[in-house]
Coordinates of C-alpha atoms in Angstrom, one line a residue:
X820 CA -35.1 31.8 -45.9
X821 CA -35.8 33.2 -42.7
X822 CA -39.8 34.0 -41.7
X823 CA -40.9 37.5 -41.3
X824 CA -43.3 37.9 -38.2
X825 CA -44.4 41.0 -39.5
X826 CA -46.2 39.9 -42.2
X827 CA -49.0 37.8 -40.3
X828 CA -52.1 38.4 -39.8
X829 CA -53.7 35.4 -38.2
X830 CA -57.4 34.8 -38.2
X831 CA -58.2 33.1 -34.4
X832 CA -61.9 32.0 -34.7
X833 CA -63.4 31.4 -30.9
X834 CA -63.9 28.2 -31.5
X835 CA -60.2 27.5 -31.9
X836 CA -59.5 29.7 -28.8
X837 CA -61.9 27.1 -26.6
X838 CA -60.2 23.8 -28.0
X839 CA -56.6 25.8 -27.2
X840 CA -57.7 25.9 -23.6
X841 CA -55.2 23.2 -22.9
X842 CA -51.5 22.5 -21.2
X843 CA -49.1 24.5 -23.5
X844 CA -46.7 22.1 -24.9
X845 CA -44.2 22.0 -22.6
X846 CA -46.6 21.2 -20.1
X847 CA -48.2 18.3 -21.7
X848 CA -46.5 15.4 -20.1
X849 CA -45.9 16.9 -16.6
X850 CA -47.4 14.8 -14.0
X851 CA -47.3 15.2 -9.9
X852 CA -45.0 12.1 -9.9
X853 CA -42.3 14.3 -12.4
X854 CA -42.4 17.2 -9.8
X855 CA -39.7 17.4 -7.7
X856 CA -39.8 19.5 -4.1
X857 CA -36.7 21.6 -3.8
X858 CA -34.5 19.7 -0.4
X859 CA -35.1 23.0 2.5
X860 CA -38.3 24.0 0.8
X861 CA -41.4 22.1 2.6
X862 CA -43.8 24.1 1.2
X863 CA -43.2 22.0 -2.0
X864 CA -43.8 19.3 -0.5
X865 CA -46.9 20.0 1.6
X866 CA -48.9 21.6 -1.8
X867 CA -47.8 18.2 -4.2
X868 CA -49.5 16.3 -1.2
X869 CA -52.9 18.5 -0.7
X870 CA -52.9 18.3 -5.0
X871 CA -52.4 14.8 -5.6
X872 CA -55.3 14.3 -2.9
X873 CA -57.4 17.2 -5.1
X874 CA -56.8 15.0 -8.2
X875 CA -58.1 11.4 -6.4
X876 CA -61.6 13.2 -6.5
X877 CA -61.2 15.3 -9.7
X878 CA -60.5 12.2 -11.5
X879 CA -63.9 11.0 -10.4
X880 CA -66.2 11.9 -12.9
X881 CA -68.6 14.7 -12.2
X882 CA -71.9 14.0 -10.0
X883 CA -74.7 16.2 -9.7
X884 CA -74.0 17.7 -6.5
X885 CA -70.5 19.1 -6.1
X886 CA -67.6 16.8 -4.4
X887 CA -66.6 19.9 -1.8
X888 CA -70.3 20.3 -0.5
X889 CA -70.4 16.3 0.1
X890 CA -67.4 16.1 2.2
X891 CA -67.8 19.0 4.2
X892 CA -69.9 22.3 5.3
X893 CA -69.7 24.5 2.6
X894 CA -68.1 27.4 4.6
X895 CA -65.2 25.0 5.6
X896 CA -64.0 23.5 2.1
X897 CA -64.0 26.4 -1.1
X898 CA -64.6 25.1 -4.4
X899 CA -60.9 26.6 -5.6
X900 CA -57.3 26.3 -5.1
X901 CA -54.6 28.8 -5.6
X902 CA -51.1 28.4 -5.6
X903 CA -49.1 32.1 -4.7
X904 CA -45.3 31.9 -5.2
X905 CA -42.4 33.7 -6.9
X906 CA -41.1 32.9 -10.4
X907 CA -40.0 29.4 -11.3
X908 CA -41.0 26.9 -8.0
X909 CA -43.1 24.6 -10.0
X910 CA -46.5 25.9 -9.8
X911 CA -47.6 25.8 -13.3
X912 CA -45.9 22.2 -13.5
X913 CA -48.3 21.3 -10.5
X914 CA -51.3 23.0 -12.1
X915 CA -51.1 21.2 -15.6
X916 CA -50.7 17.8 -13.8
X917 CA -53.5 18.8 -11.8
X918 CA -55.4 19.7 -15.2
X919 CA -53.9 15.5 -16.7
X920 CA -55.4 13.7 -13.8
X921 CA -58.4 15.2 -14.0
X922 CA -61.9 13.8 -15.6
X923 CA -63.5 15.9 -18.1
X924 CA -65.1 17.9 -19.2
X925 CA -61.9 20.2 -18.3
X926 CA -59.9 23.8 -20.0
X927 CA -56.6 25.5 -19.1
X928 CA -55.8 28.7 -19.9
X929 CA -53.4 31.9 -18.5
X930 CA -55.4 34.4 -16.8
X931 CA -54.7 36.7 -20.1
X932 CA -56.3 34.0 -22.4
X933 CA -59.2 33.9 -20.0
X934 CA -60.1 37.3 -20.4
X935 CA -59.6 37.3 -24.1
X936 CA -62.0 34.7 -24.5
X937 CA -64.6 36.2 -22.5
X938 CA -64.2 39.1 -24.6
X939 CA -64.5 36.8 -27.8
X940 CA -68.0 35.1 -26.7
X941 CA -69.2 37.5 -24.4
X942 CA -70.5 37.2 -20.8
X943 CA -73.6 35.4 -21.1
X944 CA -72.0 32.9 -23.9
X945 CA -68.8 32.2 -22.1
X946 CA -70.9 31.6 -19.0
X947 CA -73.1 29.3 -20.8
X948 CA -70.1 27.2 -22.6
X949 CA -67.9 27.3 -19.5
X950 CA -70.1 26.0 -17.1
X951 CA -70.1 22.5 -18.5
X952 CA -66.4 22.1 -17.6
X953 CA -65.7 20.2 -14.7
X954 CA -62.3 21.8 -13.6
X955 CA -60.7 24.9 -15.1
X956 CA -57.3 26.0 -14.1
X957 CA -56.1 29.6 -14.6
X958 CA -52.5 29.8 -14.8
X959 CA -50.4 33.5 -13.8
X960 CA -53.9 35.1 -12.5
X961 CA -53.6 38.5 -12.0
X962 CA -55.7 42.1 -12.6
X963 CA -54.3 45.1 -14.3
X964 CA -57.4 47.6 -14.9
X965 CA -60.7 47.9 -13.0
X966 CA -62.7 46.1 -15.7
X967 CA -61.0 43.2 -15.8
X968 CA -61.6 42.7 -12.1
X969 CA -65.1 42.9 -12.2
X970 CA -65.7 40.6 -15.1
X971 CA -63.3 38.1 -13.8
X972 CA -65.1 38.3 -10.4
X973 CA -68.2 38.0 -12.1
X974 CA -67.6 35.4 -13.9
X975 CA -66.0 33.1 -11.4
X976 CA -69.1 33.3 -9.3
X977 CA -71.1 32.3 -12.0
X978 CA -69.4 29.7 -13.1
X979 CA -68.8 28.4 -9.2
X980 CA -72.3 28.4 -8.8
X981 CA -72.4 26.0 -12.1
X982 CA -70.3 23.9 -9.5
X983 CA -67.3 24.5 -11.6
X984 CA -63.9 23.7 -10.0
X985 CA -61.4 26.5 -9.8
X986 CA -57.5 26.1 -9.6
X987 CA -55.1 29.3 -10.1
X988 CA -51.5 30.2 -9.9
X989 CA -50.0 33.8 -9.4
X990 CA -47.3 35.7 -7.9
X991 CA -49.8 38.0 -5.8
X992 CA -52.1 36.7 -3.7
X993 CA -55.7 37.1 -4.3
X994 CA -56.4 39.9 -1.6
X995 CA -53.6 41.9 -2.8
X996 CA -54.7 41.2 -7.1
X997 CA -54.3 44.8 -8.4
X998 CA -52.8 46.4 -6.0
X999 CA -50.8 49.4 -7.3
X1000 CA -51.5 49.3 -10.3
X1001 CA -55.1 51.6 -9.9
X1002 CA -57.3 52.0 -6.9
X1003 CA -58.0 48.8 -5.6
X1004 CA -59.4 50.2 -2.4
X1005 CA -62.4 51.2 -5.1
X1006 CA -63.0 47.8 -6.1
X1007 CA -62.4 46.1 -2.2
X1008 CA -65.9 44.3 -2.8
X1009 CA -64.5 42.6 -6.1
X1010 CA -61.0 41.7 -4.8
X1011 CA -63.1 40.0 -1.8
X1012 CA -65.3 38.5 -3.5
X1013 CA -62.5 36.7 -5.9
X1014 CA -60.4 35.7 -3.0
X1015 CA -63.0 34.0 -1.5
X1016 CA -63.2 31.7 -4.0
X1017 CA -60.3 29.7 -3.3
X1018 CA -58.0 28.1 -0.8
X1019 CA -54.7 29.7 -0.7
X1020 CA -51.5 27.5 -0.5
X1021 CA -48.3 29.0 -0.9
X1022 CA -45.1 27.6 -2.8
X1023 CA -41.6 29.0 -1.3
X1024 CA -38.3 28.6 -3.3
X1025 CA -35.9 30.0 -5.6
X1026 CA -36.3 30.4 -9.6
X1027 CA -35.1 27.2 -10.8
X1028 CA -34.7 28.7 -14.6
X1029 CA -31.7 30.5 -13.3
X1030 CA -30.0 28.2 -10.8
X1031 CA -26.5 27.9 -12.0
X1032 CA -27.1 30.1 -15.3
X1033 CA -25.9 34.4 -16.0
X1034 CA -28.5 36.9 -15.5
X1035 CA -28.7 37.0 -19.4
X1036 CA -26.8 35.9 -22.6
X1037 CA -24.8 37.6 -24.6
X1038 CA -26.6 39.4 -27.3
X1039 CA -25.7 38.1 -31.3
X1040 CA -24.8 40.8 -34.0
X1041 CA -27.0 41.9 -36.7
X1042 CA -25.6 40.0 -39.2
X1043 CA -25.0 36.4 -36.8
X1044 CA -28.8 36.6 -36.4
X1045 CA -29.7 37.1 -39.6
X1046 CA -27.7 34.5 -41.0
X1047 CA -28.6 31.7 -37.9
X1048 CA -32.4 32.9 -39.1
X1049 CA -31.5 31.9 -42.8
X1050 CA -29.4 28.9 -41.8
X1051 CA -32.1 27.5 -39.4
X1052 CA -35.3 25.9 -40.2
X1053 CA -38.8 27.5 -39.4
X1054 CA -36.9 30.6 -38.1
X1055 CA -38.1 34.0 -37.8
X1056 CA -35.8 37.5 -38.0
X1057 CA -37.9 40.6 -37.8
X1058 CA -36.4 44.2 -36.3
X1059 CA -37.3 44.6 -32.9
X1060 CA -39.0 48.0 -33.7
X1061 CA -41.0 46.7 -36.4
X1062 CA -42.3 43.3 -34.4
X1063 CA -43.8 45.3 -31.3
X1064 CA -45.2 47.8 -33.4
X1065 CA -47.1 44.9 -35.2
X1066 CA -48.0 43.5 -32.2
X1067 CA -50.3 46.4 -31.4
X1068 CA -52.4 46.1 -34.5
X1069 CA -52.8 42.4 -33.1
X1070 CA -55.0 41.3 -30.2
X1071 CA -53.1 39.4 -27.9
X1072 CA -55.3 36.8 -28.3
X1073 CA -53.7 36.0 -31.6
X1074 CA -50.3 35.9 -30.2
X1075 CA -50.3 32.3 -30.0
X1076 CA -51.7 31.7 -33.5
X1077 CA -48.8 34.8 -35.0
X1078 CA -46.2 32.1 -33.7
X1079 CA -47.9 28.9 -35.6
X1080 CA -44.9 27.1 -37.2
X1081 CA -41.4 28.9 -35.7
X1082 CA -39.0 26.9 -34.4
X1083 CA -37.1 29.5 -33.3
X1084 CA -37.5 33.6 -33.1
X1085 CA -34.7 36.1 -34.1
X1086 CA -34.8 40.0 -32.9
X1087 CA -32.1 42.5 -34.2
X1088 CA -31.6 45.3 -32.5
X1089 CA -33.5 44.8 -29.1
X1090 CA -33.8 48.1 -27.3
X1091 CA -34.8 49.5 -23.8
X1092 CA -38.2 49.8 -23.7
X1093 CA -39.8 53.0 -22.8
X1094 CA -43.7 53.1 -23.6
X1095 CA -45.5 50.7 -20.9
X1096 CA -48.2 49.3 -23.8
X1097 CA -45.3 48.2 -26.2
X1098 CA -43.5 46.7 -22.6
X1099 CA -47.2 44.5 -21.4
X1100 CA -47.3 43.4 -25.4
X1101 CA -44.1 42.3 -25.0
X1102 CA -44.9 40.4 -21.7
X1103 CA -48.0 38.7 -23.4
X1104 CA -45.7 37.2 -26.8
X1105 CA -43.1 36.1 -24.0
X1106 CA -45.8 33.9 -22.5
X1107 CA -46.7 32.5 -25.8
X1108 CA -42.9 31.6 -26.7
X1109 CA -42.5 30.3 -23.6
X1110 CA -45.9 28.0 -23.9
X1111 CA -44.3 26.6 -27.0
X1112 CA -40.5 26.5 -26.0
X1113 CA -39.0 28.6 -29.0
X1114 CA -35.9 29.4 -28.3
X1115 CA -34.9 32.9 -29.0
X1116 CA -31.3 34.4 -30.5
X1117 CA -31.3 38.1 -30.7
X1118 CA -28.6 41.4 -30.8
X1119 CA -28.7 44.8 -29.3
X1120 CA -29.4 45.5 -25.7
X1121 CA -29.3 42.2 -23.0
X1122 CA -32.2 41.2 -22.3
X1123 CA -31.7 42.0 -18.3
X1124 CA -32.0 46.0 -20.0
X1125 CA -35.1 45.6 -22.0
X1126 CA -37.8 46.7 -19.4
X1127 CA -35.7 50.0 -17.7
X1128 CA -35.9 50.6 -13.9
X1129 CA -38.9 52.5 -13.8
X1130 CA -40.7 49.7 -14.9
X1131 CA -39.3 47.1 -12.8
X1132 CA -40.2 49.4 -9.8
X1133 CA -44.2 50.0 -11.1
X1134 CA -47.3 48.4 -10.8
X1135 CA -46.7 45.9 -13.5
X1136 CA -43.2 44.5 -11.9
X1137 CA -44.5 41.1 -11.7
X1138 CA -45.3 40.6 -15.3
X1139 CA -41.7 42.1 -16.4
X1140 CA -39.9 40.1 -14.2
X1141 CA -41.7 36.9 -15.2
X1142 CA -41.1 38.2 -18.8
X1143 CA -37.3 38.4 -17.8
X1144 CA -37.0 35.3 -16.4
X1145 CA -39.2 33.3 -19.1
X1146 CA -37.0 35.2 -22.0
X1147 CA -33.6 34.6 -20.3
X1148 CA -34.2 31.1 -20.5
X1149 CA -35.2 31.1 -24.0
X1150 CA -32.3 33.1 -25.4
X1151 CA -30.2 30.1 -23.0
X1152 CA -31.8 27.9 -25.3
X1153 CA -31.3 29.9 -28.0
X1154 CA -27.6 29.8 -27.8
X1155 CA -27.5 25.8 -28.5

């Protein structure tokens, strides 16, 4: 019998969101020596190098005074690193093998879990527990509202003062973090403040997800969903409609939790998207699946229609395009 996602209503304690803070599972046995630069890209290349020579030290365990402050001038070296590139060249692979060749105490999180968590233990807490790590990596960093840019910048220059190591990946580069999506100009002194945190290396090269494969899948019927749901174990099949409008009466940082046992997610009857807080929810539980490699089989629109032009032309392209790409793949999988 096939699960019903709408039913759940998980309970996500904050200590279970701190002992989460790791690799995703199909992360957890990347290393730098499993990464392969793209032949023609040299960027590749050039960041696996500067990394693996980041990870010698990390793997040291954590002295008193910070490592970047010992080797060099402290306006020369910055205690962060941020890899910028487009969808699919490898940067969270090289930021979870950063993470595995580091010493502990270390966390990993998406910029979206990050910010949920602070929310969970509030400021001064999250300050306090976060300090102790040695390294934290922030994978897909990027602001959406005002508030979110100054507690982020507020709590990275906290927790760099801690002597925390930072390591980040996004699509936008740190200056640029918000930018048309409200008025960054307003909040220039944050967006500063939170570039200068980091050293800024950036990754070149096409989306390997989609090398080779169609923009998107074939959509299933109704009734071939329903009965791959039934057929297959630990599989979900919930209406499209009624899944994202459970999703808002969840926070996102339950998403992960809401997924706990499926193998595999069926949708019936996916439809273009036209409310931009049902479209980011959407974004949010395609990160999750994609963390924990479900594969996903589903009918109605492709999924290259879910998110309509409008959307892909706003302020929150990034994230639907990532969402595309990561759920593209997953319906590829899907189809085995």
């Amino acid at each position: 019998m096939a699960i019903r996602l709408v039913g759940r209503q998980p309970d996500v304690s904050p200590d279970r969101l701190l002992s989460e803070c790791v690799p995703p599972p199909r992360f957890a046995d990347v290393r730098f020596a499993t990464y392969r630069p793209a032949a023609g890209e040299p960027s590749q290349a050039e960041v696996l190098g500067v990394l693996v020579e980041r990870g010698k030290v990390l793997a040291e365990p954590r002295r008193e005074k910070s490592w970047w402050r010992r080797k060099a001038p402290a306006e020369t070296l910055k205690p962060g690193i941020y890899l910028d590139g487009g969808f699919g060249v490898g940067k969270t692979h090289l930021l979870a093998s950063l993470w595995h060749v580091s010493a502990g105490p270390k966390m990993y999180c998406t910029f979206v879990e990050l910010t949920n968590l602070v929310g969970a233990l509030g400021m001064r807490n999250a300050v306090e527990a976060l300090s102790a790590y040695r390294l934290i990596c922030i994978d897909e960093f990027e602001l959406d509202d005002p508030g979110d840019t100054v507690l982020i910048s507020r709590l990275l220059r906290q927790l760099v003062d801690a002597g925390v190591q930072l390591a980040a990946t996004s699509n936008t580069l740190p200056d640029k973090l918000g930018e048309g999506r409200f008025q960054a100009v307003d909040f220039l002194r944050e967006i500063q403040a939170l570039a200068g945190h980091f050293d800024v290396r950036r990754i070149d090269g096409p989306d390997y997800r989609h090398r080779g494969l169609p923009v998107a899948p074939e959509p299933w019927t109704d009734a071939a969903v329903e009965q791959a749901a039934a057929a297959r174990p630990n599989t979900s099949c919930d209406h499209f409609v009624d899944l994202y409008h459970h999703l808002g009466e969840l926070h996102p940082s339950k998403y992960g939790a809401f997924l706990d046992g499926v193998e595999t997610i069926g949708i019936t009857d996916l439809r273009e998207l036209t409310d931009e807080n049902i479209a980011l929810r959407l974004v949010v539980l395609a990160d999750r699946m994609y963390d924990r490699d479900i594969p996903l089989i589903h009918s109605g629109l492709p999924l290259d229609r879910l998110f309509p032009a409008p959307m892909l032309k706003g302020g929150y392209r990034k994230k639907y395009l990532r969402a595309l790409s990561r759920l593209i793949a997953l319906a590829h999988a899907g189809m085995d």
